[in-house]
Coordinates of C-alpha atoms and ligand atoms in Angstrom, one line a residue:
X1 CA -14.7 68.0 -29.0
X2 CA -12.4 66.3 -26.5
X3 CA -10.6 62.9 -26.5
X4 CA -11.3 60.9 -23.4
X5 CA -8.8 58.2 -22.5
X6 CA -10.5 55.1 -21.0
X7 CA -7.8 53.2 -19.2
X8 CA -8.5 49.7 -18.1
X9 CA -6.7 48.6 -14.9
X10 CA -9.0 45.7 -14.0
X11 CA -8.3 42.0 -14.3
X12 CA -6.3 39.9 -11.9
X13 CA -2.6 39.2 -12.2
X14 CA -2.9 35.6 -11.1
X15 CA -0.7 34.3 -13.9
X16 CA 2.1 36.6 -12.7
X17 CA 1.8 36.2 -8.9
X18 CA 2.0 39.9 -8.3
X19 CA 0.2 43.0 -9.6
X20 CA 1.7 43.6 -13.0
X21 CA 0.1 47.0 -13.4
X22 CA 1.5 48.5 -10.2
X23 CA 4.8 46.7 -9.8
X24 CA 7.9 48.8 -10.6
X25 CA 9.0 48.5 -14.2
X26 CA 12.1 50.6 -14.6
X27 CA 11.1 53.3 -12.2
X28 CA 7.5 53.6 -13.4
X29 CA 4.7 51.1 -13.2
X30 CA 2.7 49.8 -16.3
X31 CA -0.2 51.9 -15.0
X32 CA 1.9 55.1 -14.9
X33 CA 3.4 54.4 -18.3
X34 CA 0.0 53.8 -19.9
X35 CA -1.6 56.9 -18.3
X36 CA 1.3 59.0 -19.5
X37 CA 1.1 57.5 -22.9
X38 CA -2.6 58.6 -23.3
X39 CA -2.0 62.0 -21.8
X40 CA 0.9 62.7 -24.1
X41 CA -0.8 61.4 -27.3
X42 CA -3.8 63.6 -27.5
X43 CA -6.2 62.6 -24.7
X44 CA -7.6 65.6 -22.8
X45 CA -8.6 63.7 -19.7
X46 CA -8.6 60.1 -18.4
X47 CA -11.2 57.8 -16.9
X48 CA -9.5 54.9 -15.2
X49 CA -11.4 51.7 -14.3
X50 CA -9.7 50.2 -11.3
X51 CA -9.9 47.2 -8.9
X52 CA -9.2 47.6 -5.2
X53 CA -5.7 46.4 -6.0
X54 CA -5.0 49.1 -8.6
X55 CA -6.9 52.0 -7.1
X56 CA -4.1 53.3 -4.9
X57 CA -1.8 53.4 -7.9
X58 CA -4.4 55.3 -9.9
X59 CA -5.0 57.7 -7.1
X60 CA -1.3 58.5 -6.9
X61 CA -0.9 59.2 -10.6
X62 CA 0.8 62.4 -11.6
X63 CA -0.3 63.2 -15.1
X64 CA -0.8 66.5 -16.9
X65 CA -4.6 65.9 -17.6
X66 CA -7.6 65.6 -15.3
X67 CA -8.3 62.0 -14.0
X68 CA -11.5 60.4 -13.0
X69 CA -11.4 57.0 -11.2
X70 CA -14.2 54.5 -11.3
X71 CA -14.7 51.0 -10.2
X72 CA -14.1 48.3 -12.8
X73 CA -16.5 45.4 -13.3
X74 CA -16.3 41.7 -13.2
X75 CA -15.4 41.5 -16.8
X76 CA -13.5 43.8 -19.2
X77 CA -16.7 44.7 -21.0
X78 CA -18.3 45.8 -17.7
X79 CA -15.3 47.9 -16.8
X80 CA -15.4 49.6 -20.2
X81 CA -19.1 50.3 -19.7
X82 CA -18.6 51.7 -16.2
X83 CA -15.8 54.0 -17.4
X84 CA -17.9 55.2 -20.4
X85 CA -20.8 56.0 -18.1
X86 CA -18.4 57.8 -15.6
X87 CA -16.9 60.0 -18.3
X88 CA -19.6 62.6 -18.5
X89 CA -19.1 63.0 -22.3
X90 CA -20.3 65.7 -24.7
X91 CA -21.6 65.2 -28.2
X92 CA -18.7 64.8 -30.6
X93 CA -16.2 63.4 -28.0
X94 CA -13.9 60.6 -28.8
X95 CA -13.3 57.6 -26.5
X96 CA -9.8 56.1 -26.6
X97 CA -10.0 52.7 -24.9
X98 CA -6.7 51.3 -23.8
X99 CA -5.5 48.3 -21.7
X100 CA -3.1 49.5 -19.1
X101 CA -1.2 46.2 -19.6
X102 CA -0.1 47.4 -23.0
X103 CA 2.1 50.0 -21.5
X104 CA 4.8 50.2 -24.2
X105 CA 2.3 51.0 -27.0
X106 CA 3.6 53.8 -29.1
X107 CA 2.3 57.4 -29.2
X108 CA 2.1 57.1 -33.0
X109 CA -0.4 54.2 -32.6
X110 CA -2.5 56.2 -30.2
X111 CA -2.5 59.3 -32.5
X112 CA -3.4 57.2 -35.5
X113 CA -6.4 55.7 -33.8
X114 CA -7.6 59.1 -32.6
X115 CA -7.1 60.7 -36.0
X116 CA -9.1 57.9 -37.7
X117 CA -11.9 58.0 -35.1
X118 CA -12.3 61.7 -35.8
X119 CA -12.5 61.1 -39.6
X120 CA -14.4 57.8 -39.8
X121 CA -15.9 57.1 -36.4
X122 CA -13.4 54.5 -35.4
X123 CA -9.7 53.7 -35.2
X124 CA -8.5 50.4 -33.9
X125 CA -4.8 49.6 -33.5
X126 CA -4.1 46.4 -35.5
X127 CA -1.2 44.4 -36.9
X128 CA -0.9 42.0 -39.8
X129 CA -0.6 38.3 -39.0
X130 CA 3.0 37.2 -39.2
X131 CA 2.2 33.5 -38.5
X132 CA 0.2 31.0 -40.4
X133 CA -3.3 30.5 -39.0
X134 CA -5.4 27.3 -38.9
X135 CA -8.9 26.6 -37.8
X136 CA -8.3 23.8 -35.4
X137 CA -11.6 21.9 -35.9
X138 CA -11.6 21.8 -39.7
X139 CA -7.8 21.8 -40.1
X140 CA -8.4 24.5 -42.7
X141 CA -5.6 27.0 -43.2
X142 CA -6.9 30.6 -43.2
X143 CA -5.7 33.3 -45.5
X144 CA -3.6 35.4 -43.2
X145 CA -3.3 38.2 -45.7
X146 CA -7.0 38.9 -45.1
X147 CA -6.5 39.0 -41.3
X148 CA -5.4 41.5 -38.7
X149 CA -4.9 41.1 -34.9
X150 CA -6.3 43.9 -32.8
X151 CA -4.6 45.6 -29.9
X152 CA -5.5 48.8 -28.0
X153 CA -5.9 51.7 -28.3
X154 CA -9.3 51.4 -29.9
X155 CA -10.8 54.8 -30.4
X156 CA -14.4 55.6 -31.3
X157 CA -17.0 58.3 -31.5
X158 CA -18.0 58.3 -27.9
X159 CA -21.8 58.1 -28.3
X160 CA -21.5 55.2 -30.8
X161 CA -19.3 52.9 -28.7
X162 CA -21.4 53.7 -25.6
X163 CA -24.6 52.8 -27.4
X164 CA -22.9 49.5 -28.7
X165 CA -22.0 48.6 -25.1
X166 CA -25.5 49.5 -23.8
X167 CA -27.1 47.4 -26.5
X168 CA -24.9 44.3 -26.1
X169 CA -26.0 43.0 -22.7
X170 CA -23.0 40.7 -23.4
X171 CA -20.7 41.9 -20.7
X172 CA -18.2 39.2 -21.6
X173 CA -17.2 41.2 -24.7
X174 CA -13.4 41.2 -24.8
X175 CA -13.0 43.5 -27.8
X176 CA -14.5 46.9 -28.4
X177 CA -14.0 46.7 -32.2
X178 CA -16.2 43.5 -32.4
X179 CA -19.0 45.3 -30.6
X180 CA -18.7 48.4 -32.8
X181 CA -18.8 46.2 -35.9
X182 CA -21.9 44.4 -34.7
X183 CA -23.9 47.4 -33.6
X184 CA -22.6 50.4 -35.4
X185 CA -20.7 49.6 -38.6
X186 CA -17.4 48.8 -40.2
X187 CA -14.3 49.4 -38.2
X188 CA -11.3 51.3 -39.5
X189 CA -8.0 49.5 -38.6
X190 CA -5.0 51.7 -37.9
X191 CA -1.3 50.8 -37.5
X192 CA -0.5 49.3 -34.1
X193 CA 3.0 48.3 -32.9
X194 CA 4.6 45.1 -31.7
X195 CA 5.6 47.3 -28.7
X196 CA 1.8 47.3 -27.8
X197 CA 2.2 43.7 -26.6
X198 CA -0.1 43.0 -23.6
X199 CA 1.8 41.9 -20.5
X200 CA 0.0 38.7 -19.6
X201 CA 2.5 35.9 -19.0
X202 CA 5.8 35.7 -17.0
X203 CA 7.5 35.7 -20.5
X204 CA 5.8 39.0 -21.3
X205 CA 7.0 40.4 -18.0
X206 CA 10.6 39.3 -18.6
X207 CA 10.3 41.1 -22.0
X208 CA 9.0 44.2 -20.3
X209 CA 11.8 44.2 -17.8
X210 CA 14.3 43.8 -20.6
X211 CA 12.8 46.8 -22.3
X212 CA 13.4 49.1 -19.4
X213 CA 16.0 47.6 -17.1
X214 CA 19.7 47.6 -16.7
X215 CA 20.7 44.8 -14.4
X216 CA 21.3 45.9 -10.8
X217 CA 23.9 44.5 -8.5
X218 CA 24.2 44.4 -4.7
X219 CA 26.9 43.2 -2.4
X220 CA 26.7 41.5 1.0
X221 CA 29.2 40.7 3.7
X222 CA 28.9 38.8 7.0
X223 CA 31.0 37.2 9.7
X224 CA 30.2 34.9 12.6
X225 CA 32.3 33.7 15.5
X226 CA 33.0 29.9 15.7
X227 CA 32.0 28.5 19.0
X228 CA 31.6 25.2 20.8
X229 CA 28.2 23.4 21.1
X230 CA 26.8 24.9 17.9
X231 CA 25.9 23.2 14.6
X232 CA 27.8 24.5 11.5
X233 CA 25.3 25.3 8.9
X234 CA 26.3 26.9 5.5
X235 CA 23.9 27.2 2.6
X236 CA 21.3 25.3 4.5
X237 CA 23.6 22.2 4.8
X238 CA 24.7 20.9 8.2
X239 CA 28.4 20.3 7.9
X240 CA 30.1 17.9 10.4
X241 CA 32.7 20.0 12.4
X242 CA 33.7 20.4 16.0
X243 CA 32.4 24.0 16.2
X244 CA 29.5 26.0 14.8
X245 CA 28.7 29.7 14.1
X246 CA 27.4 31.7 17.1
X247 CA 24.3 33.7 16.2
X248 CA 20.7 34.5 17.1
X249 CA 19.6 32.5 14.1
X250 CA 21.2 29.3 12.8
X251 CA 24.3 31.4 12.0
X252 CA 24.3 30.6 8.3
X253 CA 26.9 33.2 7.3
X254 CA 26.7 32.2 3.6
X255 CA 23.0 32.8 3.4
X256 CA 23.3 36.0 5.4
X257 CA 25.8 37.6 3.0
X258 CA 23.6 36.4 0.1
X259 CA 20.5 38.0 1.5
X260 CA 22.2 41.3 2.1
X261 CA 23.5 41.2 -1.5
X262 CA 19.9 40.6 -2.8
X263 CA 18.5 43.3 -0.6
X264 CA 21.3 45.6 -1.7
X265 CA 20.6 45.1 -5.4
X266 CA 17.0 46.0 -4.8
X267 CA 17.5 48.8 -2.3
X268 CA 15.2 47.0 0.1
X269 CA 17.3 47.4 3.2
X270 CA 19.4 44.7 5.0
X271 CA 18.7 41.6 7.0
X272 CA 19.3 43.3 10.4
X273 CA 16.5 45.7 9.6
X274 CA 14.2 43.0 8.2
X275 CA 14.8 40.3 10.8
X276 CA 16.0 42.1 14.0
X277 CA 18.2 39.8 16.2
X278 CA 16.4 41.0 19.3
X279 CA 13.1 39.6 17.9
X280 CA 12.4 36.2 19.6
X281 CA 10.6 34.8 16.5
X282 CA 14.0 34.6 14.8
X283 CA 15.8 32.7 17.6
X284 CA 17.4 29.6 16.1
X285 CA 15.5 30.1 12.9
X286 CA 16.7 28.4 9.7
X287 CA 18.2 31.1 7.5
X288 CA 16.6 29.3 4.5
X289 CA 13.2 30.4 5.9
X290 CA 14.6 34.0 5.9
X291 CA 16.0 33.6 2.4
X292 CA 12.6 32.6 1.1
X293 CA 11.1 35.6 2.7
X294 CA 13.7 37.8 1.0
X295 CA 12.8 36.1 -2.3
X296 CA 9.1 36.9 -1.7
X297 CA 10.0 40.6 -1.0
X298 CA 11.9 40.7 -4.3
X299 CA 9.1 39.1 -6.3
X300 CA 6.5 41.5 -4.8
X301 CA 8.8 44.4 -5.9
X302 CA 8.8 42.9 -9.4
X303 CA 12.4 41.9 -9.4
X304 CA 13.9 38.8 -11.0
X305 CA 17.1 37.3 -9.7
X306 CA 19.6 36.6 -12.5
X307 CA 22.7 35.4 -10.7
X308 CA 24.3 35.2 -7.3
X309 CA 27.9 34.5 -6.4
X310 CA 29.1 33.9 -2.9
X311 CA 32.7 33.4 -1.5
X312 CA 33.0 31.8 1.9
X313 CA 36.2 32.7 3.8
X314 CA 37.0 29.7 6.0
X315 CA 40.2 27.9 7.0
X316 CA 38.6 24.7 8.1
X317 CA 36.6 22.5 7.4
X318 CA 36.8 21.9 3.6
X319 CA 33.5 23.1 2.2
X320 CA 33.6 22.1 -1.5
X321 CA 31.9 18.7 -0.9
X322 CA 28.8 20.4 0.6
X323 CA 28.4 23.1 -2.1
X324 CA 26.3 21.0 -4.6
X325 CA 23.6 20.6 -1.9
X326 CA 23.9 24.2 -0.9
X327 CA 23.5 25.3 -4.5
X328 CA 20.4 23.2 -4.8
X329 CA 18.9 24.8 -1.6
X330 CA 19.6 28.3 -2.8
X331 CA 18.3 27.8 -6.3
X332 CA 15.1 26.3 -4.8
X333 CA 14.6 29.1 -2.3
X334 CA 15.1 31.8 -4.9
X335 CA 13.1 30.0 -7.6
X336 CA 16.0 30.1 -10.1
X337 CA 18.1 27.4 -11.8
X338 CA 21.3 26.2 -10.2
X339 CA 23.1 27.7 -13.1
X340 CA 22.3 31.1 -11.5
X341 CA 24.0 30.2 -8.2
X342 CA 27.8 30.2 -7.8
X343 CA 29.5 29.2 -4.6
X344 CA 33.2 29.4 -3.8
X345 CA 35.4 29.0 -0.8
X346 CA 38.8 30.3 0.1
X347 CA 41.2 30.1 3.0
X348 CA 43.2 33.1 4.1
X349 CA 46.4 30.9 4.4
X350 CA 46.3 31.0 8.1
X351 CA 46.1 34.8 8.4
X352 CA 43.4 36.9 10.0
X353 CA 40.7 35.7 12.3
X354 CA 39.3 33.4 9.6
X355 CA 42.7 31.8 9.1
X356 CA 43.1 31.3 12.9
X357 CA 39.8 29.5 12.9
X358 CA 38.1 32.1 15.1
X359 CA 35.3 32.9 12.6
X360 CA 33.9 32.2 9.2
X361 CA 33.0 35.1 6.8
X362 CA 31.2 35.4 3.5
X363 CA 31.0 37.9 0.7
X364 CA 28.3 37.9 -1.9
X365 CA 27.3 39.6 -5.1
X366 CA 23.8 39.4 -6.6
X367 CA 22.5 40.5 -10.0
X368 CA 18.8 41.2 -10.4
X369 CA 16.6 42.6 -13.2
Ligands
MG401 MG1 24.8 37.2 10.2

């Protein structure tokens, strides 16, 4: 008898805007965490149903048990069926079906499901209903003490769940237990865990990040020379002044320091590397365009910006009147609230090159999760 983990890595991540299964989540992706969970909880090998998006992550897995990769289907049900068929099972085997998006499920929940499937034919991780439940149409309150909500893993005698899937023809089936109950017999429910929450919405992702992350910080610094015939642009705001900052781009030293802080916090390099100043496509470009590109890079990496703080070092002109608009610009470009953006200015009391009006500098600190 062997336990075959069926790991489902299909489904799109449209609600997230990035691939939730392969994005970094505290050093390991959800896919890596779920594969390790099954391998460490009694599965002897894994069959992973993937999309083109998740295939590279599955191929790069480093787990202690053999892995077979198969194409997922249009629906969850079709992905399960594809994986069951790809598994090359033997009589007496157990299938342990698990959603990769439930990557914090506990080993105890997996072991309980497997143990139950060996004894009774099925073991489905489930939790009691903590909230009151109503039937919307009839306004009827339902007796929640009689109810459970199912999660994964859902473990079954392999031949029985395969036959249930082959009989259904209903490939929109979203729950293995429902099919088992319909075609095979009563399901045994086993203890799940609140940690087995499925990562579906941005709120789920924020919860997942909080589970694994300590905030990361980065710092940035930049200086540009003040010269004649240039516009002075700071934080995306054009500030009336007799000089402007000399640069390949619009010279927005405030945003440059900020971008380097964000890239530093996420170890994604620096702006000189991302936007080389020899590249003609960046000549005169608004630094806000670059900031939005940096924000996209962070999002693709699964990072969330918590807070940024910038100090501009400038003798003249007075900058405070322009900061409300600059804060708005930065918050909009980063997709965070203004409350997460702090801007400050200081003079150097006439000392140094900033104090003599030769240049403007900026220092920034960014905190990301
Ligand atoms: Mg610069």
